[in-house]
PDB file of C-alpha atoms in Angstrom:
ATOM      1  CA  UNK A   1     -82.246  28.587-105.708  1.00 81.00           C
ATOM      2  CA  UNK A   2     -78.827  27.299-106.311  1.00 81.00           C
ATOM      3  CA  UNK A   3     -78.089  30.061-109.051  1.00 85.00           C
ATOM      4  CA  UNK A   4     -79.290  32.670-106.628  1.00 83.00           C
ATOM      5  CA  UNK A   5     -76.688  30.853-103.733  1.00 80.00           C
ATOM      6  CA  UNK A   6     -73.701  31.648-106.019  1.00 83.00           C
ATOM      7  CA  UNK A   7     -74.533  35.586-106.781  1.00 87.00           C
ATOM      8  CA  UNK A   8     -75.166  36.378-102.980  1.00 85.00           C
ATOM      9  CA  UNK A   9     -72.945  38.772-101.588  1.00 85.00           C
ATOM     10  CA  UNK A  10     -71.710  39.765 -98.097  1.00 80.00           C
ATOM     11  CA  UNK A  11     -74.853  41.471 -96.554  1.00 79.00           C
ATOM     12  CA  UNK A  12     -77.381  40.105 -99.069  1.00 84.00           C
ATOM     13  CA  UNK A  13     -77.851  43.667-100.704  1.00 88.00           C
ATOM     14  CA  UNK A  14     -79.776  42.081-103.317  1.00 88.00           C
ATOM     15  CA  UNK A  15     -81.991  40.111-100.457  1.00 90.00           C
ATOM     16  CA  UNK A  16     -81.578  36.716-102.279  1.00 89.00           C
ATOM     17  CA  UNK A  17     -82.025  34.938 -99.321  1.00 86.00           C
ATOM     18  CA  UNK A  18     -85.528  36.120 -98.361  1.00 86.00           C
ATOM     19  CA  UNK A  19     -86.819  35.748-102.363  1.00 89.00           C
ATOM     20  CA  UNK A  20     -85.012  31.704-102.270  1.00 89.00           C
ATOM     21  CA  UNK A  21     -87.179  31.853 -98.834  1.00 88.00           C
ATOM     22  CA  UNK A  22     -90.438  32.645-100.673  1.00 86.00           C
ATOM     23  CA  UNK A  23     -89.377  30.781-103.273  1.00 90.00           C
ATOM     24  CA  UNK A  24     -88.988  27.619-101.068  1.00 93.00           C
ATOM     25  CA  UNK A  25     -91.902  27.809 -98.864  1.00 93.00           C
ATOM     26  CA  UNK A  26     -93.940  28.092-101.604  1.00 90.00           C
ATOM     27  CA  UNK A  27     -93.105  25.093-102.844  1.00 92.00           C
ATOM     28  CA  UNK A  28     -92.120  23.346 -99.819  1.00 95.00           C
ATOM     29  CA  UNK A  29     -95.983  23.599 -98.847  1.00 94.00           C
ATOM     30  CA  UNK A  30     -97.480  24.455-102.272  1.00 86.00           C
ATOM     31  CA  UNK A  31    -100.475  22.224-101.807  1.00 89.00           C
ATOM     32  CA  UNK A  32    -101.303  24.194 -98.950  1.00 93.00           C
ATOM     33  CA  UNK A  33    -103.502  27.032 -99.843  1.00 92.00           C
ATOM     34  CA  UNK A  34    -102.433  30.469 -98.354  1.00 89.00           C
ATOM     35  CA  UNK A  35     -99.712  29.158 -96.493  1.00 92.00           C
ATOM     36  CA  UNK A  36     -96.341  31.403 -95.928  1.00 91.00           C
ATOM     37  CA  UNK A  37     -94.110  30.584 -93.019  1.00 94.00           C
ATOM     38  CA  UNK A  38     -95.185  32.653 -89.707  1.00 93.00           C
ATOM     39  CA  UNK A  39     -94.844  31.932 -86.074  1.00 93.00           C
ATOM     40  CA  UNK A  40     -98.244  32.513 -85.860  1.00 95.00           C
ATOM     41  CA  UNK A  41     -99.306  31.745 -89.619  1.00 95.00           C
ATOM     42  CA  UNK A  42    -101.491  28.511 -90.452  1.00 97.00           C
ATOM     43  CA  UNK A  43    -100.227  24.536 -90.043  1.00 97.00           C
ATOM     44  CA  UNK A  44     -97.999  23.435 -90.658  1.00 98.00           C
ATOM     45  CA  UNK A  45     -96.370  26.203 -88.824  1.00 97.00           C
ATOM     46  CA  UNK A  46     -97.535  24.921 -85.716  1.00 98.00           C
ATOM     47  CA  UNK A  47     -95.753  21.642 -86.193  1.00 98.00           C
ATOM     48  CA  UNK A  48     -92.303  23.526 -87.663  1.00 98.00           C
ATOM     49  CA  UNK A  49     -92.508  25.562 -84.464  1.00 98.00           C
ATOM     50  CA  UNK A  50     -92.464  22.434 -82.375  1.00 98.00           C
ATOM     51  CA  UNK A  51     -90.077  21.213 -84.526  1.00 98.00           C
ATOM     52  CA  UNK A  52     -87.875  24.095 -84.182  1.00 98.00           C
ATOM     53  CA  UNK A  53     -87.663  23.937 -80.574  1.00 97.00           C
ATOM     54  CA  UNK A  54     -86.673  20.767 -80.330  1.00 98.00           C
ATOM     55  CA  UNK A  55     -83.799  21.235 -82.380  1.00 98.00           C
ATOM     56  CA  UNK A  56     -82.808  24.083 -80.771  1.00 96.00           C
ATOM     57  CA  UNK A  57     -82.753  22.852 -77.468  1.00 97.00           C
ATOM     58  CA  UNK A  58     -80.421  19.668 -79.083  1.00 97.00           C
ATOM     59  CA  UNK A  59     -78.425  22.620 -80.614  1.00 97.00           C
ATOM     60  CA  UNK A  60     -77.790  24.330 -76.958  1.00 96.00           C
ATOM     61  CA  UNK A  61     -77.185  21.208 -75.485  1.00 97.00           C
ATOM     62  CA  UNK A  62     -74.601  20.441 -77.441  1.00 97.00           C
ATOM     63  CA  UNK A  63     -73.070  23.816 -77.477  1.00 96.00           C
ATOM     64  CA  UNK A  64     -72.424  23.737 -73.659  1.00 96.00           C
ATOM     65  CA  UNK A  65     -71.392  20.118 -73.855  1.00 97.00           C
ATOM     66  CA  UNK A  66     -68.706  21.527 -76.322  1.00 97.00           C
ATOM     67  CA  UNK A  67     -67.828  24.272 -73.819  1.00 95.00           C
ATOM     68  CA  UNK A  68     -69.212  27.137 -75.755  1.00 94.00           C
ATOM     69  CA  UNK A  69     -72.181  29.312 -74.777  1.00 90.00           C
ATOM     70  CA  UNK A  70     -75.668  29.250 -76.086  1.00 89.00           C
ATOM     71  CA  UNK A  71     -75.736  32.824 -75.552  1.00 81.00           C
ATOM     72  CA  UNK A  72     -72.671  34.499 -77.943  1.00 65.00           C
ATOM     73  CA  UNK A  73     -74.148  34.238 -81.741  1.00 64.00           C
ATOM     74  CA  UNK A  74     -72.337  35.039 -84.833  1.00 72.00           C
ATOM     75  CA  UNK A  75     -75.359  36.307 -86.573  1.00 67.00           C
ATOM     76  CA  UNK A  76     -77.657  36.176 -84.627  1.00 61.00           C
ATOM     77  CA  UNK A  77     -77.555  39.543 -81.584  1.00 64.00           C
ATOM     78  CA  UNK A  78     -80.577  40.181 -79.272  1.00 69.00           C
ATOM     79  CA  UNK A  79     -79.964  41.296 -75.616  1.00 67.00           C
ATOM     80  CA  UNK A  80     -83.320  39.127 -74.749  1.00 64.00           C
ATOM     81  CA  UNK A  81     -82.668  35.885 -76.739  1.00 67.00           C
ATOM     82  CA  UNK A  82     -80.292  33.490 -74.489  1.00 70.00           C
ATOM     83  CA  UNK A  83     -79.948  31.165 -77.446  1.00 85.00           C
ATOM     84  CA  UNK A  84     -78.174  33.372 -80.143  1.00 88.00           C
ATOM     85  CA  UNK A  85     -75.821  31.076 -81.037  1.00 91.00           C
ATOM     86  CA  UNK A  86     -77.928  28.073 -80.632  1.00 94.00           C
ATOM     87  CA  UNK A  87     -79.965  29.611 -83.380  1.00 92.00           C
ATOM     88  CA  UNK A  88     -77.017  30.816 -85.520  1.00 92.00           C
ATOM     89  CA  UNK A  89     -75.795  26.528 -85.536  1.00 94.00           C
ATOM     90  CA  UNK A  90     -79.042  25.082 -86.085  1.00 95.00           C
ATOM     91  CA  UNK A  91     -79.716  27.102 -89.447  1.00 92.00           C
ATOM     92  CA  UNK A  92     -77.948  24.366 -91.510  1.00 94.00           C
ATOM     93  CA  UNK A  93     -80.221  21.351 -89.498  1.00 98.00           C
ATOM     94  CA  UNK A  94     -83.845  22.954 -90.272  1.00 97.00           C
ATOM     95  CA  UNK A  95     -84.351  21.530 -93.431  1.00 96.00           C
ATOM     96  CA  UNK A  96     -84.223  18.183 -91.570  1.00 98.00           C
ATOM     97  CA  UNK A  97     -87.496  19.706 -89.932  1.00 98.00           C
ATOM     98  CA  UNK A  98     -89.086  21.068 -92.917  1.00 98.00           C
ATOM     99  CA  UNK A  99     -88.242  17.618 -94.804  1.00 97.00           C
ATOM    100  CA  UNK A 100     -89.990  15.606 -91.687  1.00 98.00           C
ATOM    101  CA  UNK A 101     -92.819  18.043 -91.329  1.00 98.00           C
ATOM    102  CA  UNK A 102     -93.790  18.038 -95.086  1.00 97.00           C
ATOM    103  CA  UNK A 103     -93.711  13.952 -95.123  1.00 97.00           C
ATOM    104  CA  UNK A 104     -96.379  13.956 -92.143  1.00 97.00           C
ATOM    105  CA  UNK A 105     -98.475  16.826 -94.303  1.00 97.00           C
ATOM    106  CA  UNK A 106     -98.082  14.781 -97.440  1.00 96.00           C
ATOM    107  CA  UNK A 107     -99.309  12.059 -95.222  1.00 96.00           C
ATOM    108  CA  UNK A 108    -102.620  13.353 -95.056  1.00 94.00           C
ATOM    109  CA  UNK A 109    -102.370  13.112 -91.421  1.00 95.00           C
ATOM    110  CA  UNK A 110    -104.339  16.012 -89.565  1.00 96.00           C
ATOM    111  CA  UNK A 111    -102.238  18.440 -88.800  1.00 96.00           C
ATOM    112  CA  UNK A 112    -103.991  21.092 -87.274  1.00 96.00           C
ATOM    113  CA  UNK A 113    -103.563  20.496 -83.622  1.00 96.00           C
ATOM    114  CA  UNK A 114    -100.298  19.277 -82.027  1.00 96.00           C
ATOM    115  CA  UNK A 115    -101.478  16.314 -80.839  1.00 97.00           C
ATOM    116  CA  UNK A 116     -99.657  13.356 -78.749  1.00 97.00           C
ATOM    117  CA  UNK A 117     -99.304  11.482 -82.194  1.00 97.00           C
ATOM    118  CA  UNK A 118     -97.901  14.234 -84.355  1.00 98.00           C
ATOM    119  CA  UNK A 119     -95.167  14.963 -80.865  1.00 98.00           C
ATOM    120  CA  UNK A 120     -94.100  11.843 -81.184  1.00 97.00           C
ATOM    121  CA  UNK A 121     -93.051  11.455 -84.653  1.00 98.00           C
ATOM    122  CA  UNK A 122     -91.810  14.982 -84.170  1.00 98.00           C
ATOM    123  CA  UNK A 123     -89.582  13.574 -81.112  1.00 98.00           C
ATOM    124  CA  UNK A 124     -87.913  11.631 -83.671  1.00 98.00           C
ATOM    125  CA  UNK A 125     -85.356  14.356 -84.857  1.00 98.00           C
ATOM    126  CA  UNK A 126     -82.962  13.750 -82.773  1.00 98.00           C
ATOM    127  CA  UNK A 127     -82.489  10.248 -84.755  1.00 98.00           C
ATOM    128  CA  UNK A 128     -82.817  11.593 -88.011  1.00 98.00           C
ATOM    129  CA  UNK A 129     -79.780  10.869 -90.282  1.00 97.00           C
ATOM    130  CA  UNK A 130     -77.363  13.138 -91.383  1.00 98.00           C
ATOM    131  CA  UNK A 131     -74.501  12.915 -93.387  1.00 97.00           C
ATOM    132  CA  UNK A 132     -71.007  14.978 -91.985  1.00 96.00           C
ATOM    133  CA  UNK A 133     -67.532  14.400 -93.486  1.00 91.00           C
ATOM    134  CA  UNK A 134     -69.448  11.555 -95.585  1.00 94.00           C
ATOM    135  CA  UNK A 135     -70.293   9.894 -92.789  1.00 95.00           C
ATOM    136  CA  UNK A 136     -73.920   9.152 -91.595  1.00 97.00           C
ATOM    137  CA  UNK A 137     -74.988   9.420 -87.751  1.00 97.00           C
ATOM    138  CA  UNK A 138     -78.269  10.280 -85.871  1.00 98.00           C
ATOM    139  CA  UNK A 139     -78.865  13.779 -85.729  1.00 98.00           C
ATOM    140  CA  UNK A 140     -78.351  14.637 -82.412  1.00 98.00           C
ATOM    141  CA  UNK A 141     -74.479  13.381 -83.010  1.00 98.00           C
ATOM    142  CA  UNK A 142     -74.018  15.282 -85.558  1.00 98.00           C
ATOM    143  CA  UNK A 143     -74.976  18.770 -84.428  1.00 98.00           C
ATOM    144  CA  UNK A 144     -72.142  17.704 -81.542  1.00 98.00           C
ATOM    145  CA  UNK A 145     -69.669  17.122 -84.273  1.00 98.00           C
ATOM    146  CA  UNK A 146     -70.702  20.459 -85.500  1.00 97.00           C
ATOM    147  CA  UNK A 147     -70.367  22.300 -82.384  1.00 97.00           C
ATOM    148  CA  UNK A 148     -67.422  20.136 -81.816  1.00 97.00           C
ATOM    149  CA  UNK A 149     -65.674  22.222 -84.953  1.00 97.00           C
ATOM    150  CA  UNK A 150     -67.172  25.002 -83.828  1.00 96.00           C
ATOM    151  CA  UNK A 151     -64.889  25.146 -80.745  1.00 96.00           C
ATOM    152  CA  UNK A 152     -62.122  23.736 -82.337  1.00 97.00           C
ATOM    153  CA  UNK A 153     -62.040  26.627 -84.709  1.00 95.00           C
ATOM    154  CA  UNK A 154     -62.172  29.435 -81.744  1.00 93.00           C
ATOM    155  CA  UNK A 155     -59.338  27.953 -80.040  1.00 96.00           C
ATOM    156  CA  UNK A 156     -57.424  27.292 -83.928  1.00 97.00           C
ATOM    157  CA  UNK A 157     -57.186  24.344 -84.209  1.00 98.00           C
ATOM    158  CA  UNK A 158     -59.268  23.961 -87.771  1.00 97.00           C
ATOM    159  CA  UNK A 159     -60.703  26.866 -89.915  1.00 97.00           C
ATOM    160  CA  UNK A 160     -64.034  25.178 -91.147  1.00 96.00           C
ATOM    161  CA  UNK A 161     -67.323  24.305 -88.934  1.00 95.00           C
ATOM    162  CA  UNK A 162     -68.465  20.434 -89.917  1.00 97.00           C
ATOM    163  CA  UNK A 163     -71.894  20.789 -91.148  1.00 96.00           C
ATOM    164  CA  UNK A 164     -74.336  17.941 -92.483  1.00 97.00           C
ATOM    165  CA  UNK A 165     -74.479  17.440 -96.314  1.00 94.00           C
ATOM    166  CA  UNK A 166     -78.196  16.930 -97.313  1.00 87.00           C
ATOM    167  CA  UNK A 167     -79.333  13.973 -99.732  1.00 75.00           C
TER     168      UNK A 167
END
C-alpha cells in the first residue's frame, strides 16, 4: 500500500485507492470469511457503521465549533448530504475505527448484533489517542485541532491542515 501511495496521481486514473481499499479490507478482516466493506454487507460492518457515525458527528461538532460549516466539502459534493465536509475531515480518523473495531472482532466477542456492550466500547472513540504535531491527546481534541487548521488555512493564516500521525 505505501508503494501504491507514492504513484497516485491527481484524479486516481489508475484507481489505486480503491485496489489499496481491497487490498486493506481484505486483510483488515481476513479471518472473516466473505467479508468486503458494505453499508449493508456482513459484521463487522454493522459495528464500523456505528463507528462511523460517531465520528462523524465529533467531526461536525467540531467543524461548527471552529466556525466552518458541516455542509461545504472539498471532496466530498451531494446536494442531499448536510455533512460533506464533515466526511471529507474525518477520512484521516477512520482507521482509528477500523483499528478499534478489529480488536473487539479479534476479541472473539459476538459481534453480530449491536448490542449495549459492543456501544459502549464503541463510545470510547472519542478518547482514543492520537498523535498531532507529535503530540498525543484524546481523539475528540484532536479532530478540533484539525478543524482548527482547517480554518486557519481559509482565512491564511497556515497552508497545511494538522492531521493525526498513526502508530
Amino acid at each position: 500500500m505505501e508503494a501504491w501511495a507514492k504513484q497516485v496521481k491527481s484524479g486516481d486514473v489508475d484507481n489505486l485507492e480503491g485496489r489499496a481499499a481491497a487490498f486493506y479490507w481484505q486483510n483488515l478482516f481476513g479471518s472473516i470469511k466473505g467479508f468486503h466493506r458494505d453499508r449493508e454487507g456482513i459484521p463487522p460492518n454493522n459495528l464500523l457503521n456505528y463507528g462511523y457515525a460517531i465520528l462523524r458527528a465529533l467531526v461536525a461538532r467540531s467543524l461548527v465549533g471552529s466556525g466552518l460549516l458541516p455542509t461545504l466539502g472539498i471532496h466530498h459534493h451531494n446536494r442531499y448530504n448536510a455533512y460533506c465536509m464533515a466526511d471529507d475531515i474525518m477520512e484521516p480518523y477512520r482507521p482509528y475505527v477500523d483499528r478499534l473495531v478489529a480488536e473487539m472482532v479479534d476479541s472473539g466477542m459476538d459481534i453480530s448484533k449491536l448490542t449495549t456492550d459492543i456501544k459502549s466500547k464503541l463510545l470510547s472513540i472519542p478518547v482514543l489517542d492520537v498523535v498531532i504535531n507529535g503530540r498525543r491527546s484524546p481523539l475528540m481534541n484532536g479532530v478540533g485541532m484539525t478543524t482548527a487548521s482547517l480554518y486557519k488555512c481559509y482565512s491564511g493564516e497556515i497552508r497545511k491542515i494538522a492531521y493525526p500521525t498513526m502508530e
